[in-house]
Tab-separated table of C-alpha atoms in Angstrom:
chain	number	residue	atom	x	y	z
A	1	UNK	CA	138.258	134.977	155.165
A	2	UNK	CA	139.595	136.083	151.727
A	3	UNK	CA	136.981	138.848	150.891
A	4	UNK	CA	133.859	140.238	152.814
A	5	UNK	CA	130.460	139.275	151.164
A	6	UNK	CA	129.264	142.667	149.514
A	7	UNK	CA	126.076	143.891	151.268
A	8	UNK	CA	124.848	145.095	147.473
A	9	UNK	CA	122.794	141.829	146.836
A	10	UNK	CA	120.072	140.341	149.482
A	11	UNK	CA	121.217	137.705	151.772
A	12	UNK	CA	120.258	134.569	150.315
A	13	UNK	CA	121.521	135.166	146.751
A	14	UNK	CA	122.667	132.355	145.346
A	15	UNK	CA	125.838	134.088	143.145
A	16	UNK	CA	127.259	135.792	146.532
A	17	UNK	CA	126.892	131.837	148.277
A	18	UNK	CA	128.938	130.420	144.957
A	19	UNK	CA	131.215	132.718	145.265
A	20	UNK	CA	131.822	132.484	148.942
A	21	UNK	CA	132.285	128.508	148.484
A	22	UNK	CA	134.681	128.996	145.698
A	23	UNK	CA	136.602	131.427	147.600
A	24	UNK	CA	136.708	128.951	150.635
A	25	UNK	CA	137.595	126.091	148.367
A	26	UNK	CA	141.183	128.071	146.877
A	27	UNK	CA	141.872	129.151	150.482
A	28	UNK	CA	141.349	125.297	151.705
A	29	UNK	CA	143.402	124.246	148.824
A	30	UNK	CA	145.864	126.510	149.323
A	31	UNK	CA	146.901	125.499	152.924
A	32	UNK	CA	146.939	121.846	151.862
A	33	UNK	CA	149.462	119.956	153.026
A	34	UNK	CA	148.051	116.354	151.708
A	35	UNK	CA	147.290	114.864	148.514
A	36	UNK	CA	144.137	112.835	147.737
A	37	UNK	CA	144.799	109.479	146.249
A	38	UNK	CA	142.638	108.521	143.681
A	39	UNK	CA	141.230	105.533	145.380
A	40	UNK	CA	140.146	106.498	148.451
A	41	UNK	CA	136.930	109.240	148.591
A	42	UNK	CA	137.485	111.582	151.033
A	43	UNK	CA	134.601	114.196	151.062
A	44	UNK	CA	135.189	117.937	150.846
A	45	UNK	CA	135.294	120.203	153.489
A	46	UNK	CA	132.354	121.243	155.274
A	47	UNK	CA	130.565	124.627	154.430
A	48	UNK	CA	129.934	126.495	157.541
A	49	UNK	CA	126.381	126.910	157.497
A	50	UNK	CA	125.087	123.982	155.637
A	51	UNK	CA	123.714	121.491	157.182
A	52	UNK	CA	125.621	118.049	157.081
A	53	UNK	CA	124.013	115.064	155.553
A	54	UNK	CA	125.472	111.807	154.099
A	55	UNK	CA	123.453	110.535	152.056
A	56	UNK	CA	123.744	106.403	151.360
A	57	UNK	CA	122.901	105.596	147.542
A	58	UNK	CA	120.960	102.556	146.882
A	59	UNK	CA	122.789	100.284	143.958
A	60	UNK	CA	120.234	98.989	141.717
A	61	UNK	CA	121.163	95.958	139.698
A	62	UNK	CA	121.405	96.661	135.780
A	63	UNK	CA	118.148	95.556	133.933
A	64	UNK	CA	117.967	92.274	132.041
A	65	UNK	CA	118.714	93.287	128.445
A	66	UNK	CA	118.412	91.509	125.281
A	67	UNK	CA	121.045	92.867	123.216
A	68	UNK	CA	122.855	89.441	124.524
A	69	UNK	CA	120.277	87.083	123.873
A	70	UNK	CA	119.657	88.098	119.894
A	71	UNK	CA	123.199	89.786	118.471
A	72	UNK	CA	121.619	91.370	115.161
A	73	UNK	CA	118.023	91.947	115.593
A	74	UNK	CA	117.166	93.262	112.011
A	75	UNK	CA	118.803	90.571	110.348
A	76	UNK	CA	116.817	87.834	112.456
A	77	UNK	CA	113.427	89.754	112.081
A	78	UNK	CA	113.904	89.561	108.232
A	79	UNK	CA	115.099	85.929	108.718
A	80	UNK	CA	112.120	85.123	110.400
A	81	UNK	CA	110.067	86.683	108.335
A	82	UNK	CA	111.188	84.955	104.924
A	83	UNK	CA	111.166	82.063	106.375
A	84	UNK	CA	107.069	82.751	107.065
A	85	UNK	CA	106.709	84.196	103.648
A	86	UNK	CA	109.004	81.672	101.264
A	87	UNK	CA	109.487	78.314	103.342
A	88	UNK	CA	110.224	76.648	100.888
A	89	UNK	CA	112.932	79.109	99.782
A	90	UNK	CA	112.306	79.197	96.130
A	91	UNK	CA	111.467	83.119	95.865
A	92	UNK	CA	114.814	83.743	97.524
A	93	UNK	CA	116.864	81.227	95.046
A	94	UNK	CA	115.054	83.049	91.758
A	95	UNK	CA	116.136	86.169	92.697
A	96	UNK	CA	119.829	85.266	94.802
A	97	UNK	CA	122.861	86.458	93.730
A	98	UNK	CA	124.612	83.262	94.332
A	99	UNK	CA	122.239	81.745	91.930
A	100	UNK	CA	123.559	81.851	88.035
A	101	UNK	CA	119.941	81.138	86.697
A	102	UNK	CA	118.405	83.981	88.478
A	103	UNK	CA	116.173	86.345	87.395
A	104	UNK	CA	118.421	89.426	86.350
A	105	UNK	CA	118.268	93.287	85.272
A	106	UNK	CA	116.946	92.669	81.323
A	107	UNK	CA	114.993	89.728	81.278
A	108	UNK	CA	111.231	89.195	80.630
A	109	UNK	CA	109.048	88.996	84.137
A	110	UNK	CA	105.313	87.951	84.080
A	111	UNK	CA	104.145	88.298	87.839
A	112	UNK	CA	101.038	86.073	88.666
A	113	UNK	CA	98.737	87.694	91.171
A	114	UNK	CA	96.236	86.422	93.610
A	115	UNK	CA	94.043	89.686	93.251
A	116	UNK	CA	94.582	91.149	90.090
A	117	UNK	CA	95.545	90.244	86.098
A	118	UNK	CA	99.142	89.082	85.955
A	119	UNK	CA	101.653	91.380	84.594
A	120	UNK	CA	105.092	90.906	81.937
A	121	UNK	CA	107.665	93.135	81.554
A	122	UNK	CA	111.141	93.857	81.818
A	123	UNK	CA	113.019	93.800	84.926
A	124	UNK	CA	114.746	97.146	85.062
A	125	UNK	CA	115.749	97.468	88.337
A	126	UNK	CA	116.123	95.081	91.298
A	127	UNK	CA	116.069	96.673	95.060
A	128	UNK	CA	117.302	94.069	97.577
A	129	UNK	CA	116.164	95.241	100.825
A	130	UNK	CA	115.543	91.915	102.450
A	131	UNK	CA	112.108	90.951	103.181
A	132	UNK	CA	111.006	94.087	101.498
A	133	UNK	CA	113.033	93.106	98.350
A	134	UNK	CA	111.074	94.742	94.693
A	135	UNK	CA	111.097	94.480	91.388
A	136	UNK	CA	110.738	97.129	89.055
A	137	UNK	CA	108.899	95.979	85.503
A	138	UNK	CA	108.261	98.250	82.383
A	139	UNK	CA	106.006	97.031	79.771
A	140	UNK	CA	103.264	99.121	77.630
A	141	UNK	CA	99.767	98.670	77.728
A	142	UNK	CA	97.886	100.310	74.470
A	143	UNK	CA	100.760	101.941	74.254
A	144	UNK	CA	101.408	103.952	77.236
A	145	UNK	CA	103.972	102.610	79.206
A	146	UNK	CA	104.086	101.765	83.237
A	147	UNK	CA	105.879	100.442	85.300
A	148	UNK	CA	105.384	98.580	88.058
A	149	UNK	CA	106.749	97.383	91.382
A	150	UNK	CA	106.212	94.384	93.143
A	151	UNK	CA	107.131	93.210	96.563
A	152	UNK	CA	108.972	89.697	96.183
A	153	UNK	CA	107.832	87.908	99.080
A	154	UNK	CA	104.590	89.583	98.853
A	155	UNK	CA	101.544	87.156	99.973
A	156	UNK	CA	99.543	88.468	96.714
A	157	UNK	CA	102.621	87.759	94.668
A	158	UNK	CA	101.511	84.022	93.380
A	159	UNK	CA	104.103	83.466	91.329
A	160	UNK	CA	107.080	84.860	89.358
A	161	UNK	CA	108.303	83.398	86.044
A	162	UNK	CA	111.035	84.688	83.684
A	163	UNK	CA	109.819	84.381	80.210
A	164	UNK	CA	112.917	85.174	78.277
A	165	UNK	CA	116.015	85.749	79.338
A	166	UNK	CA	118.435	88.974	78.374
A	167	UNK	CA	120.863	87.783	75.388
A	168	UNK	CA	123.246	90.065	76.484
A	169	UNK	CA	124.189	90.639	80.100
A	170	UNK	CA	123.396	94.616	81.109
A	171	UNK	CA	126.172	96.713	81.320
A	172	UNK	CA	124.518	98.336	84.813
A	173	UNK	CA	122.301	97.337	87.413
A	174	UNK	CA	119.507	100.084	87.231
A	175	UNK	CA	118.207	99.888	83.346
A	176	UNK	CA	116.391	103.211	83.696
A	177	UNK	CA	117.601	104.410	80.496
A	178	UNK	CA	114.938	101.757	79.062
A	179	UNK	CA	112.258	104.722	79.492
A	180	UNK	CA	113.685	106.629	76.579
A	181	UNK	CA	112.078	105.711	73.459
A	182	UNK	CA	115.255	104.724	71.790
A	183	UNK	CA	115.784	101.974	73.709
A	184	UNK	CA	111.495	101.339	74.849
A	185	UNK	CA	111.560	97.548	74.574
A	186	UNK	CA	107.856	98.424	74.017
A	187	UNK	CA	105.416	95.899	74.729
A	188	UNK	CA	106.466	92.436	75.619
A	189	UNK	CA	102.888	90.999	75.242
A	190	UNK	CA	103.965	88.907	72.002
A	191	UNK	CA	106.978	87.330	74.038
A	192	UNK	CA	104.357	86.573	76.400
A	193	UNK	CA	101.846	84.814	74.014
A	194	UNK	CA	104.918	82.811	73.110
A	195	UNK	CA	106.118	81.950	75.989
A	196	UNK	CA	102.927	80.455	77.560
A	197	UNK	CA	101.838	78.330	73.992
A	198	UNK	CA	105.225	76.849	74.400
A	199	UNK	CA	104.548	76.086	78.289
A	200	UNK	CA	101.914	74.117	77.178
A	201	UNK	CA	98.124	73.704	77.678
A	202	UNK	CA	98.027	74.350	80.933
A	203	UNK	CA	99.204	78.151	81.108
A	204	UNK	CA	97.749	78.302	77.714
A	205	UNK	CA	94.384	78.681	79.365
A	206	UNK	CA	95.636	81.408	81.308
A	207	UNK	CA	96.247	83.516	78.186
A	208	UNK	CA	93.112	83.059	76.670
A	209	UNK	CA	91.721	83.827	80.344
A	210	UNK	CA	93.914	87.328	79.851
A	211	UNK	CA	92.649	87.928	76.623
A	212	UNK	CA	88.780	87.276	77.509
A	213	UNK	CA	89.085	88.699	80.510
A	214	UNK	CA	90.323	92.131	78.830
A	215	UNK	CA	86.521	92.062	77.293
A	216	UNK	CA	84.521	90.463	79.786
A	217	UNK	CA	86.273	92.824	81.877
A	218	UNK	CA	83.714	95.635	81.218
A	219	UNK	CA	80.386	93.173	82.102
A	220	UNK	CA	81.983	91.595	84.965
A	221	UNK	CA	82.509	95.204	86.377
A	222	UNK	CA	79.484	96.271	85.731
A	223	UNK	CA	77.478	93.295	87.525
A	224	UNK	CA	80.024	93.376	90.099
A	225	UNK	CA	78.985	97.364	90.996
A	226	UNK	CA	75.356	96.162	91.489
B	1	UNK	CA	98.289	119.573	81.104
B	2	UNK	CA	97.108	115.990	80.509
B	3	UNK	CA	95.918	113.696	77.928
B	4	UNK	CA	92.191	113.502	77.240
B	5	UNK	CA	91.626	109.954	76.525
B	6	UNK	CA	88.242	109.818	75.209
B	7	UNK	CA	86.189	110.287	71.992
B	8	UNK	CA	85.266	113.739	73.247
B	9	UNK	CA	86.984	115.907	70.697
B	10	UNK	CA	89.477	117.352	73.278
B	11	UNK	CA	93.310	116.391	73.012
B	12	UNK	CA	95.245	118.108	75.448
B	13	UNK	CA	93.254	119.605	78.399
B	14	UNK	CA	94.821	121.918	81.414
B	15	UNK	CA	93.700	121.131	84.728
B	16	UNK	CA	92.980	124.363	86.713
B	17	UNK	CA	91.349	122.959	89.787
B	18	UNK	CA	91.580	119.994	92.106
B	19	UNK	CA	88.192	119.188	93.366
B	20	UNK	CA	87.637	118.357	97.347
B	21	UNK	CA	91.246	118.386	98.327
B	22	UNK	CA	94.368	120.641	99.012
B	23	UNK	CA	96.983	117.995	97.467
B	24	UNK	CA	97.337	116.601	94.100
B	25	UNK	CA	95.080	115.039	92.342
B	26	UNK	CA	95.335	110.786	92.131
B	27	UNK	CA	93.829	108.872	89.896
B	28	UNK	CA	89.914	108.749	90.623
B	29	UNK	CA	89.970	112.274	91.451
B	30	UNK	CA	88.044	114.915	90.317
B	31	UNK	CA	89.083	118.047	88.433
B	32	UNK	CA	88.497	121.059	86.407
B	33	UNK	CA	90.658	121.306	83.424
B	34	UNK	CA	90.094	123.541	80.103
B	35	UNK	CA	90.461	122.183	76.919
B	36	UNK	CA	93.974	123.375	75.292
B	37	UNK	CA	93.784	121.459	71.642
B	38	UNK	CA	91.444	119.886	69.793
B	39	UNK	CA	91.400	115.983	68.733
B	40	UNK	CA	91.877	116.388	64.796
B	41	UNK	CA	89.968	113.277	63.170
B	42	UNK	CA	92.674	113.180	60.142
B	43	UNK	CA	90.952	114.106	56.549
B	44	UNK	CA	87.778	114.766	58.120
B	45	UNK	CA	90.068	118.034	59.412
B	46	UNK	CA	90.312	119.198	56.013
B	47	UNK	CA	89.364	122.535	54.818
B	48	UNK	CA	85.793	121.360	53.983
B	49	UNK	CA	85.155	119.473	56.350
B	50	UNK	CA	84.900	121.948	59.467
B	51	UNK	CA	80.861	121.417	60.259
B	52	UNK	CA	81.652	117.991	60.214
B	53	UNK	CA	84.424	117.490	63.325
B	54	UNK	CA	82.405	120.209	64.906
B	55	UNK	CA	79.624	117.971	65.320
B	56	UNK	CA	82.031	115.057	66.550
B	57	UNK	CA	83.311	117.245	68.779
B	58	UNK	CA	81.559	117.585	71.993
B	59	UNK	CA	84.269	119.879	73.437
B	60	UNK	CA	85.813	122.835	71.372
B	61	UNK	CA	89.438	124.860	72.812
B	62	UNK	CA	88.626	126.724	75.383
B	63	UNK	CA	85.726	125.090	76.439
B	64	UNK	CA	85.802	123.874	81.049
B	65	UNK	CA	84.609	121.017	82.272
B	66	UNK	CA	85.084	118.535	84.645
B	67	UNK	CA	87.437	115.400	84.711
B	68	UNK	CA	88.659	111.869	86.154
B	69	UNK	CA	92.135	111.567	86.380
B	70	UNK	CA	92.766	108.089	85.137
B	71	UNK	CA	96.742	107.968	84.682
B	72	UNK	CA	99.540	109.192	86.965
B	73	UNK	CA	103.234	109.719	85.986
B	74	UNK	CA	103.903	109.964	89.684
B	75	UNK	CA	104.100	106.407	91.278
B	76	UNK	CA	100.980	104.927	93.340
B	77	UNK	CA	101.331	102.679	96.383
B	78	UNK	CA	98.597	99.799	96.448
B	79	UNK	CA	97.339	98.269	99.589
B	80	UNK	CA	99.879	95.068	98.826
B	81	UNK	CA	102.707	97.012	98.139
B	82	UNK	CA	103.214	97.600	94.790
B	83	UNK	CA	103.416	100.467	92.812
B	84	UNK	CA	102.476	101.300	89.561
B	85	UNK	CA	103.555	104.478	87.675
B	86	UNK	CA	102.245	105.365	84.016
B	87	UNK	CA	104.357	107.290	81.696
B	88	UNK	CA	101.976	109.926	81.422
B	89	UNK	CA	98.869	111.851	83.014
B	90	UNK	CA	95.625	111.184	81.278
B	91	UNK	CA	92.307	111.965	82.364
B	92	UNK	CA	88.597	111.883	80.783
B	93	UNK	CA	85.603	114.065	80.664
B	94	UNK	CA	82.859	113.956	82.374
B	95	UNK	CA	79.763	116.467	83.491
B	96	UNK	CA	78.637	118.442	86.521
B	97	UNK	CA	77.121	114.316	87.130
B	98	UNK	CA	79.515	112.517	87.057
B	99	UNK	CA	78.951	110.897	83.639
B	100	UNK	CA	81.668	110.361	80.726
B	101	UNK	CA	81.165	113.009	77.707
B	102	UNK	CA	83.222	110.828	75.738
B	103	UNK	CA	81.464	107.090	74.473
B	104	UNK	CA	84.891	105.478	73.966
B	105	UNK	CA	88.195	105.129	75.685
B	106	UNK	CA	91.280	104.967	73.888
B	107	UNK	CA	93.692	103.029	76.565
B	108	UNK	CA	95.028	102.103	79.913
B	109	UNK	CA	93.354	103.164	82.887
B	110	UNK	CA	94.069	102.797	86.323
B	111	UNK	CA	91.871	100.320	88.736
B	112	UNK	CA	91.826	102.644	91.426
B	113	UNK	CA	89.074	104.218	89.840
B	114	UNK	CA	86.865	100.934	90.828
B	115	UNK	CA	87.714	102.126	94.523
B	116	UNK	CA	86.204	105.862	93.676
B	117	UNK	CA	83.116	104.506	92.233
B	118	UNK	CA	83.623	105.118	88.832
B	119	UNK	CA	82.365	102.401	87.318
B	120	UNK	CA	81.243	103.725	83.887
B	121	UNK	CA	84.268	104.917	82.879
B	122	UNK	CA	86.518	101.426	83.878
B	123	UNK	CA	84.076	99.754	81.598
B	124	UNK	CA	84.314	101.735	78.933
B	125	UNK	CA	88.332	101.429	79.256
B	126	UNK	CA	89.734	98.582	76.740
B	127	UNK	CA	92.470	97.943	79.761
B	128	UNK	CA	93.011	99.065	83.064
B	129	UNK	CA	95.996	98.332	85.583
């Protein structure tokens, strides 16, 4: 009995129990004369008053987890997906790093579309994020210029063909500095023309579809509202 | 402060109000800008000549009307994923209607106007992206 419990605070304070415990633990501990080994759990000493219960914990088994089964999930998701969206791989090779004829920072890009007129221009920036890899292209239309990203491995993405290649390799990997008009490529619609008279008749047709459709544009619009 | 892009007679136009929203304005959106500067048709601007542009003109400095924001500088997601970005902001007038002061458009516009029902004016555009 180290101290009396002060009559100041009511009976079933919870401070004045603490204390009384902790008090009762020193005085236990102090007229020791074993030591516990680390092993063996032997429980403390009873607390006059409380009641005594020994209570039997149930072990539950661990949960079946897959962190096992699959050892880098993102990297299979975008596996999986790729191999959903390219199967045949070629959007991948165009645009891999292991590939020396890939399409690079500089060169010419026309993007054919599913829904939508294709668009050229030059790559400026490439931003590898896996299945959500983009390219950024610049090119000016009537002389305003945009820009454009497009999603890769997008399903409206038909098809991706480099129409020229840089002459000279970049000397970064982001080509931003392509927005100033000092170094505007402008627009790349001549390249373009070139490029698809020299592919032959066959993409030929799709200029002259470009081209007509830039003025049949406004009639098919209009029909198409009503 | 955007481009006017029409045959109007305004250049440079301030927008003041966004219509129907508390954000920004997109393109197909509706505004209320007040012209800054005037479109100067070259020698027809000559001393002499002042009756004449005034005529062309259908909107003089000063003058508030409503708009159709056709071009963003800030970027645009699509449904597919892409994004398209214009170098400038450009919009073109229209009245209390909805129908373009302007006859002619000078360039790009943006197709997101075909989702905002403006019809008339992607027609009259000699490109849209």
């Amino acid at each position: 009995m180290a101290s009396i419990t002060p009559t100041l605070r009511p009976l079933a304070c919870s401070k004045s129990i603490l204390r009384r415990i902790r008090q009762q633990n020193t005085a236990v501990r102090s007229m020791m004369t074993t030591t516990y080994h680390r092993t063996g759990f032997v429980p403390p000493p009873p607390i006059p008053g409380a009641p005594h219960v020994l209570r039997k914990l149930k072990a539950i088994a661990p949960l079946p987890s897959a962190a096992n089964k699959i050892k880098d999930p993102v990297k299979a998701f975008q596996d999986d997906q790729i191999s959903v969206l390219d199967p045949t791989g070629a959007r991948t090779h165009l645009f891999s790093r292991k590939n020396p004829e890939s399409a690079k920072q500089g060169d010419i890009l026309l993007v054919r579309l599913k829904n939508g007129d294709p668009f050229a221009g030059v790559c400026i920036n490439i931003r590898r994020q896996g299945i959500d890899t983009g390219i950024l292209l610049r090119n000016q239309l009537t002389r305003v210029g945009v820009e454009m990203w497009y999603k890769i491995y997008s399903p409206n993405v038909e098809g991706i063909e480099v129409v020229q290649r840089a002459g000279k390799r970049a000397r970064r990997e982001r080509l931003t500095y392509m927005r100033k008009p000092k170094h505007d490529r402008g627009s790349v619609q001549n390249i373009v023309l070139q490029y698809q008279r020299t592919r032959g008749p066959a993409s030929g047709s799709t200029a002259v579809k470009v081209q007509e459709g830039l003025k049949g544009g406004r009639r098919k619009s209009k029909k198409g509202r009503k | 402060m955007l481009n006017c892009i029409d045959n109007s007679g305004a250049a440079i136009v301030e927008c003041v109000k966004v219509l129907k929203m508390e954000r920004h304005a997109k393109i197909g959106d509706r505004i209320i800008v007040v012209v800054q500067k005037q479109r100067s048709f070259g020698p027809e601007s000559g001393p002499g000549a002042s009756a004449q542009t005034s005529a062309a003109n259908k909107v003089r400095r000063g003058d508030m009307r409503h708009a159709v924001v056709v071009r963003t500088a800030k970027k645009l997601q699509r449904r597919d994923g892409s994004v398209v970005k214009f170098d400038d902001n450009a919009c073109v007038l229209i009245n209390k209607t909805g129908e373009p002061i302007g006859t002619r458009l000078n360039s790009v516009v943006g197709i997101e106007l075909r989702k905002q029902k403006w019809s008339k004016i992607l027609s009259l555009a000699p490109m849209h992206l």
